[in-house]
Amino acid sequence: MTGDRAGDYRILHEAALRDYLAALPDLKVRLGGDPVSWAITEVGDGNLNLVFIVKGARGGIAVKQALPYVRLVGESWPLPLSRAHYEYLALSRQAELAPGLVPALLHHNEKLALTVMELLEPHIIMRKGLVAGTKYPRFADDITTFMARTLFFTSDLALSAAEKKQGIAAFAGNHALCKITEDLIFTDPYRIAEQNRWTVPYLDGVAADLRDDMDLHIAISRLKLKFMASPEALIHGDLHTGSIMVTDSQTRVIDPEFAFYGPMGFDAGAVLANLLMAYFASAGHEGAPGDRAAFEAWVLETVENVWTGFAGKFLDLWRGSAAGDAYPVSLFGGEKGTARLEAERQAYMQRLFADTVGFAAAKIIRRIFGLAHNIDFELIEDLRMRATTEARAVRLARTMMVETGAFRTVTDVTGAARKLRNWMPELSG
Ligand code: SR1
Ligand code: MG
């Protein structure tokens, strides 16, 4: 890994990027051939940054550069370049904790807010594969390893109080990215906000209901407070299926620029929410009725496997480690102590499951009524059909958020989703 702090920030478009990379010996060798012949393509389809794929005679790399504004909106919405620093820090930590599940880091330049990573090929963004109806057999096992290890080992269950507080401090400056989440996920979809959008006119009535639903406003505000005031672990902060790259046999988690010390359920909820949205959207991608039934069954099975796999791995790590300052071993000696601690672990996971259900619901609603939508629904061309699948997802999400306690196990969630698969909502317009 090479590093560089020199130079002032400037946006590196193709020619400047070529010159920059050509001056870095390790990367020049990795790419191979004459820099003039390198193929450089900007491929970023996310909301914030530039992403280039660079290919030379010998190999390829991915280059990510933060822009000083939100790409999706433009220069009217400035955003600190420091997010590239937090992303690099998070990726480095995740690489230590979950080796092989994040891209290898090759170079980082703080001033340019630029990071070079291995080129993930032939991986694709998981969300695109889900829209196409592709199953990913490795996904549940890999993502649960990533979640369990990155969350457990950065929590008070594994760290000393001093280490934990140093971790919190290291990411505390990433508050501008947290603020995006606080606004776009926990506030705007529930009020009139300029940037909101939804499938008009069909969801006009549902959008109005959200703005008038005080049970929901209380529930989302409790979740917002939990997001703001629960530094449980170093979370990825944006763990949707657009932040995961996959093949049949590999999974890589990318893009942790929203990382900070927050509630673990926010990451777990993001994964479940995005699978549930893939499930509901699937009806809008059918060629013929029922032709995606096997895929949809796999998605719900994966929802179940993600929660049970994560909970099992997290508990195993906890049972095997006594390093953290929380739950001191000296308080839980003997048979009685062992039994009480085990019961406490189960209660801890039950609370984490409730958080996960609530955050998953918040993630679904924001993708249907907030600024940033996802292609699972957006690629359904028939707007009435799109709105129908979205309304099904929102109905589940509202129940998950307001009646969270009714969901005791993950099969309560998948069972409720299955029941809504063919529900016909009343649409506006
Ligand atoms: C203005 S940024 C909108 C969204 O894109 C990112 O992927 C995050 O999900 C953020 O909320
Ligand atoms: Mg992203």
Coordinates of C-alpha atoms and ligand atoms in Angstrom, one line a residue:
M1 CA 0.0 0.0 0.0
T2 CA 1.3 3.4 -0.9
G3 CA 0.2 6.6 0.7
D4 CA 0.5 10.3 -0.2
R5 CA -0.5 13.5 1.6
A6 CA 1.0 15.8 -0.9
G7 CA -0.7 18.2 -3.4
D8 CA -3.9 20.2 -3.3
Y9 CA -7.4 18.8 -3.9
R10 CA -8.4 18.8 -7.6
I11 CA -10.9 16.6 -9.4
L12 CA -8.9 14.1 -11.4
H13 CA -10.6 13.6 -14.7
E14 CA -9.2 11.1 -17.1
A15 CA -5.9 12.8 -18.3
A16 CA -5.0 14.0 -14.8
L17 CA -5.7 10.6 -13.3
R18 CA -3.5 8.9 -15.9
D19 CA -0.6 11.2 -15.1
Y20 CA -1.2 10.7 -11.3
L21 CA -1.2 6.9 -11.5
A22 CA 1.8 6.8 -13.9
A23 CA 3.8 8.5 -11.2
L24 CA 3.1 5.8 -8.7
P25 CA 5.6 2.9 -9.3
D26 CA 3.6 0.1 -7.7
L27 CA 0.4 0.9 -9.5
K28 CA 2.3 1.5 -12.8
V29 CA 3.7 -2.0 -12.6
R30 CA 0.3 -3.5 -11.6
L31 CA -1.4 -1.9 -14.6
G32 CA 1.5 -2.7 -17.0
G33 CA 2.3 -1.3 -20.4
D34 CA 2.5 2.3 -21.5
P35 CA 0.3 4.6 -19.5
V36 CA -0.9 6.1 -22.7
S37 CA -2.6 2.8 -23.5
W38 CA -4.4 2.5 -20.2
A39 CA -8.2 2.4 -20.6
I40 CA -9.9 4.7 -18.1
T41 CA -13.6 4.7 -17.6
E42 CA -15.7 6.5 -15.1
V43 CA -18.3 4.0 -13.8
G44 CA -19.7 5.6 -10.6
D45 CA -23.4 5.1 -10.4
G46 CA -23.6 5.9 -6.7
N47 CA -24.9 9.1 -5.2
L48 CA -21.7 10.8 -4.0
N49 CA -18.4 10.1 -5.7
L50 CA -16.4 9.5 -8.9
V51 CA -15.3 5.9 -9.5
F52 CA -12.9 5.0 -12.3
I53 CA -11.9 1.6 -13.6
V54 CA -8.4 1.7 -15.0
K55 CA -7.1 -1.2 -17.1
G56 CA -3.6 -1.7 -18.4
A57 CA -1.8 -4.5 -20.3
R58 CA -1.2 -6.4 -17.1
G59 CA -4.1 -5.7 -14.8
G60 CA -6.8 -3.3 -13.5
I61 CA -7.6 -1.2 -10.5
A62 CA -10.6 0.8 -9.2
V63 CA -10.1 4.4 -8.2
K64 CA -12.6 6.3 -6.0
Q65 CA -12.4 10.0 -5.5
A66 CA -14.8 12.0 -3.3
L67 CA -16.3 15.1 -4.8
P68 CA -16.7 18.2 -2.7
Y69 CA -20.5 17.9 -3.2
V70 CA -23.2 15.3 -3.5
R71 CA -23.0 14.0 -7.0
L72 CA -26.7 13.1 -7.1
V73 CA -27.7 16.7 -6.5
G74 CA -24.8 18.8 -7.6
E75 CA -22.7 21.7 -6.3
S76 CA -25.6 23.2 -4.4
W77 CA -25.1 20.5 -1.8
P78 CA -21.5 20.6 -0.5
L79 CA -20.2 17.6 1.3
P80 CA -16.8 17.3 3.2
L81 CA -14.0 15.5 1.4
S82 CA -13.1 14.0 4.8
R83 CA -15.5 11.2 4.1
A84 CA -12.8 9.6 1.9
H85 CA -10.6 9.5 5.1
Y86 CA -13.3 7.8 7.1
E87 CA -14.0 5.3 4.3
Y88 CA -10.3 4.5 4.1
L89 CA -10.1 4.1 7.9
A90 CA -13.2 1.9 8.0
L91 CA -12.0 -0.3 5.0
S92 CA -8.6 -0.8 6.8
R93 CA -10.3 -1.9 10.0
Q94 CA -12.8 -4.1 8.2
A95 CA -9.9 -5.7 6.3
E96 CA -8.3 -6.7 9.6
L97 CA -11.5 -8.0 11.1
A98 CA -13.1 -9.6 8.1
P99 CA -10.2 -10.5 5.8
G100 CA -11.2 -11.3 2.2
L101 CA -14.6 -9.7 2.5
V102 CA -13.6 -6.1 1.5
P103 CA -11.5 -5.0 -1.5
A104 CA -7.7 -4.8 -1.0
L105 CA -6.5 -1.2 -0.5
L106 CA -3.6 -0.2 -2.8
H107 CA -3.2 3.5 -2.3
H108 CA -4.7 6.4 -0.5
N109 CA -4.2 10.2 -0.9
E110 CA -5.8 12.2 1.9
K111 CA -5.5 15.6 0.1
L112 CA -7.1 14.3 -3.1
A113 CA -9.7 12.3 -1.1
L114 CA -8.7 9.4 -3.4
T115 CA -8.4 5.7 -2.8
V116 CA -7.2 3.0 -5.1
M117 CA -8.4 -0.5 -4.6
E118 CA -8.1 -3.9 -6.3
L119 CA -10.5 -4.2 -9.3
L120 CA -13.3 -6.6 -8.4
E121 CA -13.9 -8.6 -11.5
P122 CA -16.1 -10.3 -12.5
H123 CA -18.1 -9.1 -9.5
I124 CA -21.2 -7.1 -10.0
I125 CA -23.2 -4.9 -7.7
M126 CA -25.5 -7.3 -5.9
R127 CA -28.6 -5.1 -6.4
K128 CA -28.3 -5.5 -10.2
G129 CA -28.1 -9.3 -9.8
L130 CA -31.1 -9.4 -7.6
V131 CA -33.1 -7.4 -10.1
A132 CA -32.1 -10.0 -12.7
G133 CA -33.3 -12.7 -10.4
T134 CA -29.9 -14.2 -9.6
K135 CA -29.3 -16.2 -6.5
Y136 CA -26.1 -15.9 -4.6
P137 CA -25.2 -19.0 -2.7
R138 CA -22.3 -17.6 -0.7
F139 CA -24.0 -14.4 0.3
A140 CA -25.6 -15.3 3.6
D141 CA -22.5 -17.0 5.0
D142 CA -20.2 -14.2 3.9
I143 CA -22.3 -11.2 4.9
T144 CA -23.0 -12.7 8.3
T145 CA -19.3 -13.3 8.9
F146 CA -18.6 -9.6 7.9
M147 CA -21.4 -8.3 10.2
A148 CA -20.6 -10.5 13.2
R149 CA -16.8 -9.9 13.1
T150 CA -16.9 -6.1 12.3
L151 CA -19.6 -5.4 14.9
F152 CA -18.5 -7.7 17.7
F153 CA -14.8 -6.8 17.6
T154 CA -15.5 -3.1 17.7
S155 CA -18.0 -3.3 20.5
D156 CA -17.6 -3.1 24.3
L157 CA -18.0 -6.9 24.4
A158 CA -14.5 -7.2 22.8
L159 CA -12.7 -3.9 23.5
S160 CA -11.4 -2.2 26.6
A161 CA -13.3 1.0 27.5
A162 CA -10.3 3.0 26.4
E163 CA -10.0 1.3 23.0
K164 CA -13.7 1.7 22.4
K165 CA -13.6 5.4 23.1
Q166 CA -10.6 5.9 20.9
G167 CA -12.6 4.2 18.1
I168 CA -15.6 6.5 18.7
A169 CA -13.3 9.5 18.6
A170 CA -11.6 8.4 15.4
F171 CA -14.9 8.4 13.5
A172 CA -16.7 11.3 15.4
G173 CA -15.8 13.8 12.6
N174 CA -17.9 11.9 10.1
H175 CA -21.0 13.8 11.3
A176 CA -21.8 15.3 7.9
L177 CA -22.5 11.8 6.5
C178 CA -24.5 10.9 9.7
K179 CA -26.5 14.0 9.1
I180 CA -27.5 12.8 5.6
T181 CA -28.8 9.6 7.2
E182 CA -30.5 11.6 10.0
D183 CA -32.4 13.7 7.5
L184 CA -33.0 11.4 4.5
I185 CA -33.9 8.3 6.5
F186 CA -35.3 9.4 9.8
T187 CA -37.0 12.7 9.0
D188 CA -37.8 13.7 5.4
P189 CA -40.0 10.8 4.3
Y190 CA -42.4 11.7 7.1
R191 CA -42.8 15.4 6.3
I192 CA -43.0 17.7 3.3
A193 CA -39.5 18.0 2.0
E194 CA -38.3 19.4 -1.3
Q195 CA -36.2 16.4 -2.1
N196 CA -38.8 13.7 -1.4
R197 CA -40.2 11.8 -4.4
W198 CA -42.4 8.8 -4.9
T199 CA -44.3 7.0 -7.6
V200 CA -47.0 9.6 -8.5
P201 CA -49.9 9.7 -8.5
Y202 CA -50.3 6.2 -7.3
L203 CA -48.6 6.6 -3.9
D204 CA -49.9 10.1 -3.2
G205 CA -52.3 8.8 -0.6
V206 CA -49.7 6.6 1.1
A207 CA -47.3 9.5 1.3
A208 CA -50.0 11.7 2.9
D209 CA -50.7 8.9 5.4
L210 CA -47.1 8.8 6.4
R211 CA -47.1 12.5 7.1
D212 CA -50.2 12.2 9.3
D213 CA -49.3 9.0 11.2
M214 CA -48.2 10.0 14.7
D215 CA -47.6 6.4 15.8
L216 CA -45.1 6.2 12.9
H217 CA -43.6 9.6 13.8
I218 CA -42.9 8.4 17.3
A219 CA -41.5 5.2 16.1
I220 CA -39.1 6.8 13.5
S221 CA -38.0 9.4 16.1
R222 CA -37.1 6.7 18.6
L223 CA -35.1 5.0 15.9
K224 CA -33.5 8.3 15.0
L225 CA -32.5 8.9 18.6
K226 CA -31.0 5.4 18.7
F227 CA -29.0 6.1 15.6
M228 CA -27.7 9.3 17.0
A229 CA -27.0 8.2 20.6
S230 CA -25.9 4.5 20.5
P231 CA -22.2 4.1 19.7
E232 CA -22.4 0.4 20.1
A233 CA -19.8 -0.6 17.4
L234 CA -18.1 0.6 14.2
I235 CA -21.0 0.2 11.7
H236 CA -20.7 0.3 7.9
G237 CA -23.5 2.8 7.9
D238 CA -24.8 2.1 4.4
L239 CA -24.9 -1.6 4.1
H240 CA -27.4 -2.0 1.2
T241 CA -27.2 -4.3 -1.7
G242 CA -25.6 -1.5 -3.8
S243 CA -22.7 -1.6 -1.3
I244 CA -22.0 -5.3 -1.9
M245 CA -20.3 -6.8 -4.9
V246 CA -20.8 -10.5 -5.6
T247 CA -20.1 -13.5 -7.8
D248 CA -21.4 -17.0 -7.3
S249 CA -18.5 -17.7 -5.0
Q250 CA -17.4 -14.4 -3.6
T251 CA -18.8 -11.4 -1.6
R252 CA -17.1 -8.1 -1.1
V253 CA -18.4 -5.2 1.0
I254 CA -17.6 -1.8 -0.4
D255 CA -18.3 1.9 0.2
P256 CA -18.2 2.4 4.0
E257 CA -18.0 6.2 3.8
F258 CA -21.0 6.5 6.2
A259 CA -19.0 4.5 8.9
F260 CA -19.1 5.7 12.5
Y261 CA -19.8 4.2 15.9
G262 CA -23.5 3.6 15.9
P263 CA -26.2 1.0 16.6
M264 CA -25.5 -2.5 15.3
G265 CA -29.1 -3.0 14.2
F266 CA -28.6 -0.2 11.6
D267 CA -26.3 -2.5 9.6
A268 CA -28.3 -5.7 10.1
G269 CA -31.5 -3.8 9.3
A270 CA -30.0 -2.5 6.1
V271 CA -29.2 -6.0 4.8
L272 CA -32.7 -7.3 5.7
A273 CA -34.5 -4.3 4.3
N274 CA -32.7 -4.5 0.9
L275 CA -33.5 -8.2 0.6
L276 CA -37.1 -7.6 1.5
M277 CA -37.3 -4.8 -1.2
A278 CA -35.8 -7.2 -3.7
Y279 CA -38.5 -9.7 -2.7
F280 CA -41.4 -7.3 -3.2
A281 CA -39.9 -5.7 -6.4
S282 CA -39.5 -9.1 -7.9
A283 CA -43.2 -9.3 -8.8
G284 CA -42.6 -6.3 -11.1
H285 CA -39.8 -8.0 -12.9
E286 CA -41.7 -11.2 -13.8
G287 CA -41.8 -12.2 -17.5
A288 CA -44.7 -14.5 -16.7
P289 CA -46.6 -15.0 -13.5
G290 CA -44.7 -17.1 -11.1
D291 CA -41.5 -17.3 -13.1
R292 CA -39.4 -15.8 -10.3
A293 CA -41.0 -18.0 -7.5
A294 CA -37.8 -19.9 -6.9
F295 CA -35.8 -16.7 -6.7
E296 CA -38.3 -15.1 -4.3
A297 CA -38.2 -18.2 -2.1
W298 CA -34.4 -17.9 -2.0
V299 CA -34.6 -14.2 -1.0
L300 CA -36.9 -14.9 2.0
E301 CA -34.7 -17.9 2.9
T302 CA -31.7 -15.6 2.8
V303 CA -33.5 -13.0 5.0
E304 CA -33.8 -15.9 7.6
N305 CA -30.3 -17.1 7.1
V306 CA -28.8 -13.7 7.4
W307 CA -30.4 -13.0 10.8
T308 CA -29.9 -16.5 12.2
G309 CA -26.3 -16.8 10.8
F310 CA -25.4 -13.4 12.1
A311 CA -26.9 -14.0 15.6
G312 CA -25.2 -17.4 15.8
K313 CA -21.8 -16.1 14.8
F314 CA -22.0 -13.0 17.0
L315 CA -23.0 -15.2 20.0
D316 CA -20.1 -17.6 19.3
L317 CA -17.6 -14.8 19.2
W318 CA -19.0 -13.5 22.5
R319 CA -18.9 -16.9 24.2
G320 CA -15.3 -17.4 23.0
S321 CA -14.0 -14.0 24.0
A322 CA -13.7 -12.4 27.4
A323 CA -11.6 -9.4 26.4
G324 CA -14.2 -6.6 26.6
D325 CA -14.8 -4.4 29.6
A326 CA -18.5 -5.0 29.5
Y327 CA -19.8 -8.0 31.4
P328 CA -16.6 -8.6 33.4
V329 CA -15.8 -12.3 33.6
S330 CA -15.2 -11.9 37.3
L331 CA -18.9 -11.3 37.9
F332 CA -20.0 -14.5 36.1
G333 CA -18.1 -17.3 37.7
G334 CA -19.4 -20.8 38.4
E335 CA -22.4 -22.6 37.0
K336 CA -24.9 -20.0 38.2
G337 CA -22.9 -17.1 36.6
T338 CA -22.4 -19.0 33.3
A339 CA -26.1 -19.7 33.0
R340 CA -27.1 -16.1 33.8
L341 CA -24.6 -14.7 31.3
E342 CA -25.9 -17.0 28.6
A343 CA -29.5 -15.9 29.3
E344 CA -28.3 -12.3 29.1
R345 CA -26.7 -13.0 25.7
Q346 CA -30.0 -14.3 24.4
A347 CA -31.8 -11.2 25.8
Y348 CA -29.1 -8.9 24.2
M349 CA -29.8 -10.6 20.8
Q350 CA -33.5 -10.2 21.2
R351 CA -33.1 -6.5 21.7
L352 CA -30.7 -6.3 18.8
F353 CA -33.3 -8.1 16.7
A354 CA -35.9 -5.5 17.6
D355 CA -33.6 -2.7 16.6
T356 CA -32.9 -4.5 13.3
V357 CA -36.6 -4.8 12.5
G358 CA -37.1 -1.1 13.2
F359 CA -34.1 0.1 11.2
A360 CA -35.0 -2.3 8.3
A361 CA -38.5 -0.7 8.2
A362 CA -36.9 2.8 8.1
K363 CA -34.7 1.8 5.3
I364 CA -37.6 0.6 3.2
I365 CA -39.7 3.7 3.7
R366 CA -36.8 6.0 2.8
R367 CA -36.2 4.3 -0.5
I368 CA -39.8 4.7 -1.6
F369 CA -40.5 8.3 -0.3
G370 CA -37.2 10.0 0.2
L371 CA -34.5 11.4 -2.1
A372 CA -32.5 8.3 -2.9
H373 CA -34.4 5.4 -4.5
N374 CA -33.2 2.0 -5.7
I375 CA -33.3 0.2 -9.0
D376 CA -35.2 -2.8 -7.5
F377 CA -38.4 -0.6 -7.8
E378 CA -37.2 2.1 -10.2
L379 CA -36.6 -0.4 -13.1
I380 CA -40.3 -1.5 -13.0
E381 CA -41.5 0.4 -16.0
D382 CA -45.2 0.0 -15.4
L383 CA -45.8 2.7 -12.8
R384 CA -49.0 1.2 -11.4
M385 CA -47.1 -2.1 -10.9
R386 CA -44.2 -0.3 -9.4
A387 CA -46.4 1.5 -6.9
T388 CA -48.2 -1.8 -6.1
T389 CA -45.0 -3.5 -5.1
E390 CA -43.8 -0.4 -3.2
A391 CA -47.1 -0.2 -1.3
R392 CA -46.7 -3.9 -0.2
A393 CA -43.2 -3.1 1.1
V394 CA -44.4 0.0 2.9
R395 CA -47.3 -1.8 4.5
L396 CA -44.9 -4.4 5.9
A397 CA -42.4 -1.6 6.9
R398 CA -45.1 0.3 8.8
T399 CA -46.1 -2.7 10.8
M400 CA -42.4 -3.6 11.5
M401 CA -41.8 0.0 12.8
V402 CA -44.9 0.5 14.9
E403 CA -45.5 -3.0 16.1
T404 CA -41.9 -4.1 16.3
G405 CA -42.6 -6.3 19.4
A406 CA -44.9 -8.5 17.4
F407 CA -41.9 -9.7 15.4
R408 CA -40.2 -12.1 17.8
T409 CA -38.3 -14.1 15.2
V410 CA -37.1 -13.5 11.7
T411 CA -39.7 -16.0 10.4
D412 CA -42.3 -13.6 11.7
V413 CA -40.9 -11.1 9.2
T414 CA -40.6 -13.4 6.3
G415 CA -44.1 -14.8 7.0
A416 CA -45.6 -11.3 7.0
A417 CA -43.7 -10.5 3.7
R418 CA -45.1 -13.7 2.1
K419 CA -48.6 -12.8 3.1
L420 CA -48.3 -9.4 1.4
R421 CA -46.8 -10.8 -1.9
N422 CA -50.1 -10.6 -3.7
W423 CA -51.9 -8.0 -1.6
M424 CA -53.6 -5.4 -3.8
P425 CA -53.3 -2.0 -2.3
E426 CA -55.7 0.9 -2.9
L427 CA -53.7 3.3 -5.0
S428 CA -54.4 7.0 -5.7
G429 CA -55.0 8.3 -9.2
Ligands
SR1_1 C1 -27.3 12.2 -0.8 S1 -26.8 10.6 -0.5 C2 -28.1 9.6 -0.6 C3 -27.9 8.3 -0.2 O1 -26.8 7.7 -0.9 C4 -26.1 6.8 -0.1 O2 -25.9 5.6 -0.7 C5 -26.8 6.8 1.2 O3 -27.7 5.7 1.3 C6 -27.4 8.1 1.3 O4 -28.5 8.1 2.2
MG2 MG -22.4 4.3 -1.3

